[in-house]
Amino acid sequence: MDPNKPAPTPLPFTATAATLDNLISGKNSELIAAVRKLATGQSNVSSIYLWGESGCGKSTLLRAACLHARGQQLATYFVAAGDNGDILPPLGDGLLAVDDVHALPTSGQITLFDWHNRSTLPGQRQFLLASGTCAPTHLPLREELTTRLSAGLVFRLQTLSDDEKNKALSAWAERHGFTLQAEIADFLLTHLPRNMHTLTAYLTELDAFFLAEKKPLTLRRVSAWLKNRPPHNTPPTPSTK
Amino acid sequence: MENFWQDCWKVLRTHFDAEAYDAFIKPVALNIENDTLYITAPNKATERWLRSNVEPLLLQLIKTEFNKTFTTSYRLNGHAVALPEASEAPAFIPAAEKSNSNLPKQRTFDNFIPGRANEIPLIAAKNIAKGDNTVNPLFIYGSTGLGKTHLIQAIGNEYRKNFPQRRVLYINARSFLNDVVNAYRLNQQDKFKQRYQKLDLLIVDDIQYIGGDKIRTQEEFFFLFNTLYEENKSIVISCDRAPSKIKDLPQRLTTRFNAGLPTHITPPEFELRTEIVRQKAQTQGIKLKNDIVYFIAEHVKSNVRELEGAVNRIRAMVQYQKAEPTLALCRDAIADLIGHANTLIHADMIKEKVAHYYHIRTSDLSSQKRHRAIAIPRHIAVYLCRQMTNMSLPEIGRSFGKRNHTTVLHSCRWVEESIKNNPNLWEEIKNLEISIKD
């Protein structure tokens, strides 16, 4: 382990986190059912790889799966591969979630390969949930790793429709303690890039702004806020919750 | 030992949020004595929390490090104690000493599907399992995911069945490497050698991992290889490439690997792929019609793991939807597995496909022309941008000749209304969606 590397992202433990129960599933209900089985330790495959474009909800789903697994007394470990993929833990039984697996450095790939090999040995209860931006065969990783990811379950995470995104934004706001009217969610969906990553990042910023102002969110205020917001040369930081 | 404890603290720090770490973990001291992990906690409440939250993880970390199971004992101490060194290094147990052979029982010759791609390796493998070691070592190589691991594990299982008293070990070269490192770190090289040398059949998977600058591992493996070879014990090796292609492997090892039978597994041919799909489906309890089997075999060509993944996915789908697998459903499932290198759909791609479909120029879509032959494809292209990308309405408007976001909304609504009464238009849009995704 390299002490200079940033530490893996800790999982959120607060009430604001998305869970497998409150996620808006859209066309992904089969995928979520499979992830739930894996996170409960009842799956008959040892790995699930899910892929989809940036902002379609992969990280949220991985975190929700980890929280679910913890609730089932399963040891969990969440790694954002781009930030700290070279310090994968020597995990035994439990669920290992690797987000953005395509960004794993070589050392992390070998560790994951070892981990995968151990998971196939008799008596092991090790499960892997990984995410990436493309199908496993196109991942820029060692071939022995991509073929192993292909052998489990592979799903493409389907983007939510605008109506589902509207619901997801309202649910996100509710978890964070405020109400987001449907017309404001519609407004955001009409005026901003519509990936959930960006939308929730704007919501985080919006929430912080109006909390400081001690004013409720209204369509007029949100519209004015967006108009007066500095140009997007500094995109908002997404919430990890 | 110090590095190990440092790693442990690092894992614990990242595994729990800062609040929990400061409150419960920071004041704790850890120590190992005689196969027992001693956890010194400041009070009973902390001990209870540690028991349920930290103990399982710590035991896993220690088991992974030392290949051995430890018991736990708690000590109460009103104040925090600095992290001590272990008073005595825990005994090192190499993989070879474990009571089992590391062999998954389900990997047998019975469920290994023969074909042209694996004909010769299979014959050689069966001979080894019968105790015939005229070919030694058996060196099986080929790309990843072609069934090498299955085949060599089947050798081990069959050998154990034929010779229950003999000692067999299946080990991945990466684990062997860890064993060597641990043996040297704990100064227990003799124990390591003695235990590996007792084997009657050594099976090493992915030997390419001992290539490179791992000189100590290469020396240990060379020594072990010679000892087993001279005592007429069998050695089976798998690799993702031919012996001479392993990067930075000493010549003396390459020549020894070549001295046995280097044999090649090639990607499965169509007939073998169909048989693999059929058998995997049967094992999973699902019945696939021929058209589905052929479809999978036709589209998943490169390796067996992907075929397995395809069948896994179909089974999950069948279980979830409680429906018979149809070709249409299977197509969707396989599409997720295969995907495309470039999955990002953008406005230019959509404009190009729509223009081509309606025999107009791409630039017409962004022009101010308003006659039907242009306006309708433009509505459709705008609608597809809204459906298939994450662009905002103003962004879509800009990419179609600086149009306003309300114009974009108008186009989307026009398409949504029109397809309700016009099945042909609906068909055209579906065709375009498929063409864009392709």
XYZ file of C-alpha atoms in Angstrom:
679
model
C 0.000 0.000 0.000
C 1.219 3.458 -0.868
C 0.676 5.862 2.032
C 0.724 8.814 -0.366
C -2.369 7.613 -2.166
C -5.734 8.931 -1.065
C -7.762 6.598 1.090
C -10.692 4.692 -0.399
C -13.977 6.522 -0.191
C -15.807 5.555 2.983
C -19.397 4.555 2.556
C -22.062 6.921 3.750
C -23.849 5.782 6.872
C -26.356 8.571 7.088
C -30.029 8.574 6.329
C -29.351 10.455 3.089
C -27.872 7.457 1.327
C -29.769 5.745 -1.454
C -30.653 2.144 -0.670
C -31.727 -0.759 -2.826
C -35.224 -0.183 -1.478
C -35.567 3.496 -2.313
C -33.718 3.585 -5.654
C -35.835 4.495 -8.662
C -35.239 1.406 -10.751
C -36.742 2.356 -14.123
C -35.885 -0.397 -16.590
C -33.272 -1.800 -14.213
C -35.478 -3.834 -11.914
C -33.975 -7.154 -13.042
C -30.481 -5.803 -12.446
C -31.407 -4.494 -9.001
C -32.950 -7.845 -8.087
C -29.703 -9.584 -9.081
C -27.603 -7.087 -7.117
C -29.815 -7.554 -4.078
C -29.223 -11.318 -4.213
C -25.484 -10.786 -4.472
C -25.453 -8.309 -1.587
C -27.401 -10.762 0.523
C -24.857 -13.488 -0.172
C -27.499 -15.616 -1.901
C -26.429 -15.286 -5.495
C -25.328 -18.317 -7.452
C -22.748 -16.212 -9.292
C -19.788 -14.664 -7.540
C -19.662 -11.473 -9.569
C -21.863 -8.913 -11.250
C -20.450 -6.378 -13.657
C -22.637 -3.451 -14.615
C -21.854 -0.826 -17.146
C -23.351 2.310 -18.560
C -22.553 5.846 -19.464
C -21.292 8.332 -16.941
C -23.988 9.608 -14.611
C -26.460 6.776 -15.095
C -26.293 5.761 -11.427
C -23.595 3.073 -11.231
C -21.850 4.480 -8.156
C -25.129 5.035 -6.356
C -26.137 1.442 -7.004
C -22.784 0.086 -5.805
C -22.977 2.092 -2.604
C -26.569 1.031 -2.035
C -25.520 -2.609 -2.510
C -22.732 -2.206 0.060
C -25.116 -0.722 2.584
C -27.507 -3.583 1.955
C -24.720 -6.133 2.424
C -23.699 -4.523 5.700
C -27.260 -4.800 6.872
C -26.949 -8.537 6.153
C -23.790 -8.755 8.304
C -21.663 -9.259 5.212
C -18.245 -7.580 5.279
C -18.082 -4.939 2.554
C -15.472 -2.833 0.907
C -16.058 -0.037 -1.563
C -13.261 1.134 -3.835
C -13.370 3.971 -6.359
C -10.790 2.545 -8.734
C -9.784 5.847 -10.270
C -8.752 7.284 -6.923
C -7.348 4.373 -5.001
C -7.526 1.200 -7.048
C -4.033 0.154 -6.086
C -4.957 -0.339 -2.455
C -7.590 -3.000 -2.777
C -7.847 -4.727 0.564
C -6.935 -8.358 1.262
C -10.601 -9.060 1.830
C -11.893 -12.474 2.801
C -15.576 -13.395 2.778
C -17.832 -10.506 1.889
C -18.753 -8.078 -0.858
C -16.134 -6.087 -2.721
C -17.516 -3.213 -4.798
C -15.140 -1.690 -7.337
C -16.452 1.441 -9.000
C -14.984 2.528 -12.367
C -13.097 -0.739 -12.719
C -11.777 0.467 -16.113
C -9.569 2.896 -14.186
C -7.855 0.216 -12.101
C -4.077 0.577 -12.235
C -2.016 -2.530 -13.027
C -1.323 -3.332 -9.373
C -5.038 -3.114 -8.584
C -5.862 -5.367 -11.541
C -3.521 -8.059 -10.235
C -4.983 -7.774 -6.737
C -8.478 -8.096 -8.167
C -7.374 -11.080 -10.233
C -6.033 -12.736 -7.050
C -9.224 -11.912 -5.249
C -11.303 -13.382 -8.052
C -9.255 -16.572 -8.056
C -9.666 -16.960 -4.310
C -13.408 -16.455 -4.648
C -13.655 -19.573 -6.794
C -11.907 -21.808 -4.264
C -14.025 -24.221 -2.230
C -15.705 -22.797 0.855
C -15.358 -19.129 -0.112
C -18.165 -16.603 0.161
C -16.670 -13.732 -1.746
C -18.731 -11.566 -4.053
C -17.665 -8.894 -6.479
C -19.764 -6.023 -7.772
C -17.923 -3.949 -10.341
C -18.888 -1.090 -12.604
C -17.427 0.407 -15.748
C -18.309 2.476 -18.769
C -18.330 -0.270 -21.394
C -19.020 -3.968 -21.891
C -16.399 -6.226 -20.269
C -14.813 -7.274 -23.559
C -13.941 -3.653 -24.313
C -12.442 -2.835 -20.917
C -8.836 -1.633 -21.129
C -7.735 -4.181 -18.519
C -5.749 -7.417 -18.415
C -7.558 -10.044 -20.452
C -7.610 -12.576 -17.624
C -9.587 -10.043 -15.616
C -12.053 -9.004 -18.322
C -12.914 -12.616 -19.145
C -13.517 -13.297 -15.456
C -15.837 -10.304 -15.273
C -17.665 -11.684 -18.330
C -18.222 -15.041 -16.650
C -20.510 -13.668 -13.954
C -23.627 -11.645 -14.625
C -23.266 -8.655 -16.924
C -25.861 -5.897 -17.149
C -26.034 -2.613 -18.909
C -27.521 -0.030 -16.575
C -30.344 1.652 -18.459
C -30.668 5.398 -18.196
C -33.813 6.597 -16.453
C -36.501 8.324 -18.498
C -37.187 11.987 -17.739
C -40.238 11.069 -15.650
C -38.178 8.604 -13.638
C -35.403 11.160 -13.231
C -37.995 13.607 -11.951
C -39.037 11.059 -9.317
C -35.427 10.227 -8.504
C -34.600 13.893 -7.941
C -37.612 14.314 -5.658
C -36.603 11.201 -3.709
C -33.021 12.484 -3.442
C -34.298 15.815 -2.112
C -36.562 14.073 0.371
C -33.653 12.055 1.739
C -31.762 15.307 2.156
C -34.568 16.922 4.100
C -36.263 19.211 1.609
C -39.121 19.053 -0.833
C -38.482 19.437 -4.527
C -41.616 20.309 -6.436
C -42.154 18.385 -9.648
C -42.146 21.619 -11.673
C -38.698 22.517 -10.343
C -37.405 19.046 -11.167
C -38.887 19.483 -14.667
C -37.210 22.844 -14.965
C -33.836 21.361 -14.040
C -34.359 18.531 -16.499
C -35.169 21.008 -19.218
C -32.294 23.384 -18.621
C -29.401 21.213 -17.463
C -27.519 18.195 -18.819
C -29.743 15.320 -17.813
C -27.384 12.814 -16.267
C -28.091 12.116 -12.626
C -24.525 12.832 -11.614
C -24.791 16.433 -12.820
C -28.373 16.913 -11.701
C -27.729 15.793 -8.127
C -24.579 17.902 -8.074
C -26.684 20.940 -8.973
C -29.243 19.956 -6.359
C -26.515 19.763 -3.706
C -25.384 23.249 -4.618
C -28.931 24.531 -4.848
C -29.791 23.089 -1.449
C -26.726 24.624 0.182
C -27.479 28.013 -1.360
C -31.100 28.193 -0.279
C -30.324 26.755 3.137
C -27.881 29.597 3.690
C -30.451 32.074 2.363
C -33.108 30.546 4.640
C -35.609 30.613 1.776
C -37.700 27.795 0.343
C -37.074 26.607 -3.197
C -39.504 28.035 -5.712
C -39.403 27.838 -9.463
C -38.765 31.579 -9.768
C -35.902 31.537 -7.305
C -34.323 28.459 -8.859
C -34.572 30.000 -12.290
C -32.963 33.207 -11.046
C -30.264 31.254 -9.205
C -29.392 29.317 -12.323
C -29.269 32.499 -14.392
C -26.952 34.243 -11.929
C -24.803 31.226 -11.231
C -21.203 31.732 -12.379
C -20.323 30.029 -15.685
C -19.697 26.295 -15.571
C -15.944 26.494 -15.656
C -16.103 25.054 -12.142
C -18.714 22.299 -12.331
C -20.484 21.521 -9.084
C -19.103 18.769 -6.921
C -21.445 15.813 -6.862
C -22.679 14.521 -3.557
C -21.522 11.008 -2.706
C -24.672 10.345 -0.745
C 4.881 -7.391 10.966
C 4.873 -3.627 11.295
C 3.803 -3.214 7.676
C 0.979 -5.627 8.214
C -0.346 -3.673 11.201
C -0.019 -0.451 9.262
C -2.057 -1.979 6.459
C -4.636 -3.178 8.966
C -5.077 0.298 10.415
C -5.343 1.705 6.929
C -8.064 -0.746 5.986
C -9.946 -0.028 9.222
C -9.625 3.700 8.698
C -11.112 3.476 5.251
C -13.715 0.932 6.189
C -15.465 3.061 8.802
C -16.502 6.669 8.831
C -14.325 9.121 10.750
C -16.714 9.331 13.678
C -16.816 5.592 14.280
C -13.076 5.274 13.742
C -12.217 7.978 16.281
C -14.702 6.767 18.853
C -14.202 3.006 18.717
C -11.115 2.030 16.775
C -8.472 4.616 17.573
C -8.310 3.774 21.305
C -7.785 0.081 20.605
C -4.546 -1.893 20.756
C -3.952 -5.099 18.809
C -1.566 -7.896 19.505
C -0.953 -11.439 18.327
C 0.306 -14.141 20.657
C 0.204 -17.873 20.016
C -2.541 -17.966 17.377
C -4.702 -15.538 19.317
C -5.562 -12.005 18.366
C -5.729 -9.901 21.520
C -7.847 -6.791 21.279
C -7.405 -4.336 24.099
C -10.424 -2.062 24.411
C -10.898 0.842 26.828
C -14.336 -0.275 28.034
C -17.078 -2.870 27.688
C -19.193 -0.772 25.296
C -16.299 -0.466 22.872
C -15.660 -4.184 23.172
C -19.278 -4.944 22.207
C -19.067 -2.657 19.206
C -15.738 -4.133 18.133
C -17.061 -7.667 18.407
C -19.826 -7.057 15.904
C -18.181 -4.525 13.611
C -14.429 -4.955 13.556
C -13.575 -8.468 14.683
C -14.757 -10.300 11.516
C -12.796 -7.947 9.277
C -9.645 -8.182 11.406
C -9.800 -11.970 11.422
C -10.159 -11.992 7.650
C -7.163 -9.728 7.203
C -5.057 -11.880 9.489
C -6.218 -15.119 7.897
C -5.375 -13.784 4.444
C -1.947 -12.695 5.618
C -0.928 -15.807 7.553
C -3.004 -18.528 5.883
C -4.254 -19.555 9.260
C -7.287 -19.118 11.494
C -6.842 -17.168 14.730
C -9.049 -16.966 17.802
C -9.900 -13.673 19.465
C -9.574 -12.572 23.028
C -10.527 -9.215 24.535
C -8.691 -7.340 27.232
C -10.055 -4.338 29.029
C -7.744 -1.513 29.721
C -8.901 1.912 30.825
C -6.557 3.677 28.452
C -5.267 3.279 24.946
C -2.123 1.268 24.412
C 0.339 1.898 21.622
C 0.306 -0.605 18.808
C 2.748 -3.319 19.809
C 4.798 -5.670 17.738
C 3.714 -9.273 17.803
C 5.724 -11.008 20.493
C 6.261 -13.959 18.270
C 5.788 -14.227 14.559
C 2.821 -16.438 13.797
C 3.624 -19.742 12.194
C 3.544 -19.651 8.429
C 1.386 -22.258 6.717
C 2.046 -22.597 3.018
C -0.808 -23.496 0.699
C 0.716 -26.949 0.333
C 0.148 -27.688 3.993
C -3.564 -27.061 3.958
C -5.642 -30.183 4.367
C -7.504 -29.634 1.101
C -6.064 -29.456 -2.371
C -7.757 -26.172 -3.354
C -9.680 -28.063 -6.017
C -13.289 -27.091 -6.723
C -15.136 -30.417 -6.890
C -17.372 -29.348 -9.768
C -14.457 -29.147 -12.199
C -14.266 -32.650 -13.644
C -13.615 -34.354 -16.983
C -17.313 -35.248 -17.128
C -18.363 -31.650 -17.556
C -15.371 -30.624 -19.664
C -16.654 -30.471 -23.218
C -14.297 -31.947 -25.800
C -13.775 -30.439 -29.229
C -11.123 -29.857 -31.845
C -9.849 -26.861 -29.863
C -8.842 -28.931 -26.842
C -8.449 -32.477 -28.206
C -4.738 -33.058 -27.518
C -4.566 -31.298 -24.126
C -7.549 -33.380 -22.993
C -5.908 -36.704 -23.939
C -2.693 -35.702 -22.157
C -4.647 -34.516 -19.125
C -6.502 -37.813 -18.796
C -3.228 -39.713 -18.963
C -1.752 -37.687 -16.100
C -4.884 -38.301 -14.042
C -4.376 -42.040 -14.535
C -0.928 -41.694 -13.013
C 0.972 -41.811 -16.291
C 3.763 -39.296 -16.032
C 5.728 -40.151 -19.126
C 4.916 -36.611 -20.183
C 6.277 -34.356 -17.468
C 5.543 -31.518 -17.117
C 2.276 -31.139 -18.967
C 2.298 -27.526 -20.040
C -1.099 -26.297 -21.289
C -1.193 -22.859 -22.832
C -3.696 -20.664 -24.615
C -5.540 -17.386 -24.281
C -7.454 -16.631 -21.171
C -10.960 -18.072 -20.743
C -10.558 -21.164 -22.921
C -10.896 -23.764 -20.174
C -7.278 -24.303 -19.088
C -8.122 -23.923 -15.416
C -11.070 -26.298 -15.717
C -8.887 -28.877 -17.417
C -6.035 -28.778 -14.917
C -8.434 -28.808 -11.969
C -10.182 -31.812 -13.536
C -6.779 -33.552 -13.616
C -6.419 -32.914 -9.882
C -9.901 -34.134 -9.015
C -9.593 -37.291 -11.114
C -6.098 -37.993 -9.746
C -7.376 -37.703 -6.186
C -10.189 -40.097 -7.030
C -7.741 -42.596 -8.536
C -5.084 -42.195 -5.828
C -6.760 -41.059 -2.607
C -3.557 -41.468 -0.568
C -1.455 -39.217 -2.740
C -0.986 -35.514 -2.122
C -2.254 -33.075 -4.722
C -2.116 -29.306 -4.760
C -3.681 -26.862 -7.166
C -2.230 -23.384 -6.791
C -2.284 -20.180 -8.774
C 1.212 -18.851 -9.467
C 0.280 -15.621 -7.673
C -0.459 -17.583 -4.491
C 2.800 -19.488 -4.886
C 4.577 -16.171 -5.121
C 2.886 -14.996 -1.897
C 3.910 -18.232 -0.189
C 7.530 -17.657 -1.159
C 7.435 -14.066 0.062
C 5.842 -15.063 3.376
C 8.285 -17.926 3.885
C 11.226 -15.565 3.463
C 9.655 -12.842 5.550
C 9.079 -15.207 8.450
C 12.364 -16.992 7.868
C 10.655 -20.341 7.339
C 12.082 -21.369 3.983
C 12.858 -24.902 5.122
C 9.299 -25.471 6.223
C 8.117 -24.154 2.860
C 10.412 -26.486 0.902
C 9.652 -29.572 2.935
C 5.948 -29.106 2.568
C 5.880 -28.487 -1.159
C 8.265 -31.332 -1.818
C 5.877 -33.847 -0.236
C 3.453 -33.465 -3.123
C 2.731 -36.201 -5.660
C 1.014 -33.892 -8.113
C 1.620 -30.175 -8.315
C -0.727 -28.123 -10.499
C 0.253 -24.520 -11.097
C -2.136 -22.172 -12.850
C -1.134 -18.977 -14.682
C 2.603 -19.586 -14.470
C 3.182 -16.401 -16.501
C 2.949 -14.551 -13.190
C 6.354 -15.759 -12.088
C 7.959 -14.081 -15.108
C 9.711 -10.738 -14.704
C 12.023 -9.739 -11.882
C 10.721 -12.221 -9.309
C 14.089 -13.901 -9.014
C 13.554 -15.480 -5.605
C 10.235 -17.007 -6.652
C 11.778 -18.286 -9.876
C 14.629 -19.880 -7.925
C 12.260 -21.539 -5.479
C 10.083 -22.784 -8.292
C 13.099 -24.094 -10.192
C 14.299 -25.932 -7.109
C 10.851 -27.361 -6.428
C 10.385 -28.348 -10.060
C 13.696 -30.225 -10.122
C 13.006 -32.029 -6.871
C 9.560 -33.215 -7.933
C 10.760 -34.085 -11.424
C 13.687 -36.160 -10.189
C 11.410 -38.023 -7.793
C 9.107 -38.834 -10.696
C 6.246 -36.732 -9.339
C 3.828 -35.137 -11.782
C 3.741 -31.468 -12.623
C 0.975 -29.728 -14.545
C 1.301 -26.115 -15.570
C -1.005 -23.699 -17.334
C -0.040 -20.466 -18.960
C -1.547 -17.827 -21.218
C 1.344 -18.181 -23.696
C 3.957 -20.663 -24.900
C 6.972 -21.218 -22.569
C 9.344 -19.272 -24.788
C 6.998 -16.258 -24.754
C 6.925 -15.810 -20.974
C 8.494 -12.466 -20.257
C 11.866 -12.557 -18.480
C 11.710 -16.207 -17.495
C 15.147 -17.781 -16.956
C 16.225 -20.057 -19.791
C 16.612 -23.024 -17.426
C 12.888 -22.863 -16.604
C 11.846 -22.377 -20.234
C 13.801 -25.432 -21.346
C 12.274 -27.537 -18.578
C 8.759 -26.452 -19.507
C 9.485 -27.282 -23.137
C 10.939 -30.656 -22.207
C 7.538 -32.091 -21.319
C 4.522 -31.609 -23.532
C 3.670 -28.012 -24.309
C 0.183 -28.229 -25.745
C -2.086 -25.510 -27.017
C -5.798 -24.857 -26.380
C -7.296 -22.732 -29.140
C -10.549 -20.718 -29.089
C -13.574 -23.009 -29.362
C -14.971 -23.691 -32.813
C -18.687 -23.180 -33.532
C -19.704 -26.782 -32.744
C -17.831 -26.711 -29.456
C -19.401 -23.384 -28.549
C -22.901 -24.730 -29.142
C -22.125 -27.775 -26.994
C -20.746 -25.585 -24.217
C -23.875 -23.410 -24.255
C -26.131 -26.473 -24.200
C -24.305 -28.066 -21.301
C -24.037 -24.908 -19.244
C -27.749 -24.258 -19.767
C -28.547 -27.811 -18.752
C -26.431 -27.490 -15.609
C -28.322 -24.327 -14.728
C -31.643 -26.034 -15.299
C -32.805 -24.071 -18.321
C -33.811 -25.369 -21.705
C -32.695 -23.357 -24.688
C -34.098 -23.796 -28.171
C -31.669 -24.367 -31.001
C -32.099 -20.888 -32.462
C -31.018 -19.363 -29.142
C -28.064 -21.732 -28.768
C -26.907 -20.933 -32.307
C -27.411 -17.232 -31.735
C -25.192 -17.265 -28.639
C -22.543 -19.441 -30.295
C -22.540 -17.170 -33.314
C -22.117 -13.961 -31.328
C -19.945 -14.994 -28.386
C -16.856 -16.402 -30.012
C -13.730 -15.567 -28.152
C -13.831 -17.580 -24.951
C -15.722 -19.959 -22.703
C -16.142 -17.508 -19.822
C -18.239 -15.229 -22.016
C -20.400 -18.180 -23.033
C -20.849 -18.949 -19.343
C -21.720 -15.305 -18.713
C -24.317 -15.417 -21.506
C -26.011 -18.476 -20.011
C -25.855 -16.958 -16.504
C -27.537 -13.843 -17.767
C -30.277 -15.763 -19.560
C -30.963 -17.800 -16.470
C -31.203 -14.658 -14.310
C -33.608 -13.199 -16.856
C -35.747 -16.334 -16.985
C -35.912 -16.497 -13.187
C -36.774 -12.832 -12.855
C -39.363 -12.645 -15.625
C -40.687 -16.148 -14.967
C -40.928 -16.575 -18.742
C -39.555 -18.986 -21.302
C -36.384 -17.668 -22.944
C -37.119 -16.322 -26.418
C -34.640 -15.240 -29.029
C -35.721 -11.605 -28.651
C -35.125 -11.637 -24.877
C -31.811 -13.439 -25.283
C -30.645 -10.878 -27.834
C -31.055 -8.133 -25.223
C -29.215 -10.141 -22.598
C -26.316 -10.904 -24.924
C -26.131 -7.279 -26.060
C -25.273 -6.266 -22.477
C -22.448 -8.783 -22.439
C -20.941 -7.960 -25.803
C -21.697 -4.246 -26.029
C -19.759 -2.007 -28.328
C -16.404 -0.357 -27.910
C -17.964 3.034 -28.353
C -21.196 3.219 -26.429
C -21.535 6.957 -26.178
C -24.305 8.258 -28.370
C -24.055 11.902 -29.340
C -26.058 14.354 -31.419
C -23.803 14.166 -34.495
C -24.213 10.392 -34.622
C -28.001 10.723 -34.443
C -28.097 13.464 -37.083
C -25.967 11.401 -39.429
C -28.169 8.301 -39.102
C -31.420 10.239 -39.471
C -30.147 12.126 -42.512
C -29.012 8.891 -44.124
C -32.328 7.178 -43.376
C -34.399 9.978 -44.970
C -31.951 10.645 -47.812
C -31.224 14.238 -46.873
C -27.992 16.046 -46.049
C -26.889 16.205 -42.410
C -26.521 19.973 -42.703
C -30.220 20.249 -43.679
C -31.155 19.219 -40.145
C -29.471 22.311 -38.734
C -30.670 24.615 -41.485
C -33.653 26.993 -41.421
C -35.494 25.007 -44.146
C -39.066 24.277 -43.084
C -40.602 22.045 -45.755
C -41.882 18.633 -44.637
C -39.120 16.539 -46.169
C -36.661 18.299 -43.854
C -38.849 19.342 -40.928
C -40.098 15.856 -40.090
C -36.630 14.235 -40.003
C -35.494 17.217 -37.903
C -38.334 16.634 -35.394
C -37.326 12.980 -35.251
C -33.633 13.713 -34.805
C -34.384 16.192 -32.013
C -36.706 13.675 -30.359
C -34.034 10.956 -30.542
C -31.440 13.322 -29.036
C -33.772 13.860 -26.139
C -34.436 10.119 -25.736
C -30.971 8.747 -26.322
C -28.604 11.327 -24.860
C -28.334 13.258 -21.627
C -28.144 16.611 -23.415
C -30.174 19.451 -22.005
C -32.843 21.023 -24.203
C -30.790 24.196 -24.768
C -27.831 21.995 -25.807
C -30.014 20.090 -28.265
C -31.370 23.360 -29.622
C -27.855 24.701 -30.144
C -26.766 21.606 -32.046
C -29.710 22.028 -34.477
C -28.895 25.496 -35.737
C -29.205 27.635 -32.593
C -32.831 26.755 -31.979
C -34.599 27.703 -28.769
C -35.300 25.054 -26.105
C -39.049 25.591 -26.586
C -38.614 24.620 -30.261
C -36.934 21.434 -29.060
C -39.876 20.751 -26.752
C -42.267 21.368 -29.641
C -40.425 18.791 -31.812
C -40.511 16.202 -29.024
C -44.232 16.721 -28.457
C -44.931 16.569 -32.181
C -43.239 13.147 -32.396
C -44.919 11.854 -29.225
C -48.350 12.820 -30.570
C -47.688 11.612 -34.125
C -46.546 8.113 -33.200
C -49.807 7.533 -31.347
C -51.704 7.609 -34.659
C -48.998 6.637 -37.082
C -47.579 3.126 -36.614
C -45.269 3.604 -39.594
C -43.576 6.545 -37.934
C -43.235 4.525 -34.731
C -41.613 1.735 -36.775
C -39.218 4.177 -38.427
C -38.143 5.585 -35.068
C -37.561 2.110 -33.650
C -35.453 1.226 -36.694
C -33.452 4.395 -36.253
C -32.873 3.648 -32.556
C -31.501 0.199 -33.423
C -29.325 1.643 -36.166
C -27.919 4.321 -33.821
C -27.157 1.776 -31.094
C -25.394 -0.429 -33.622
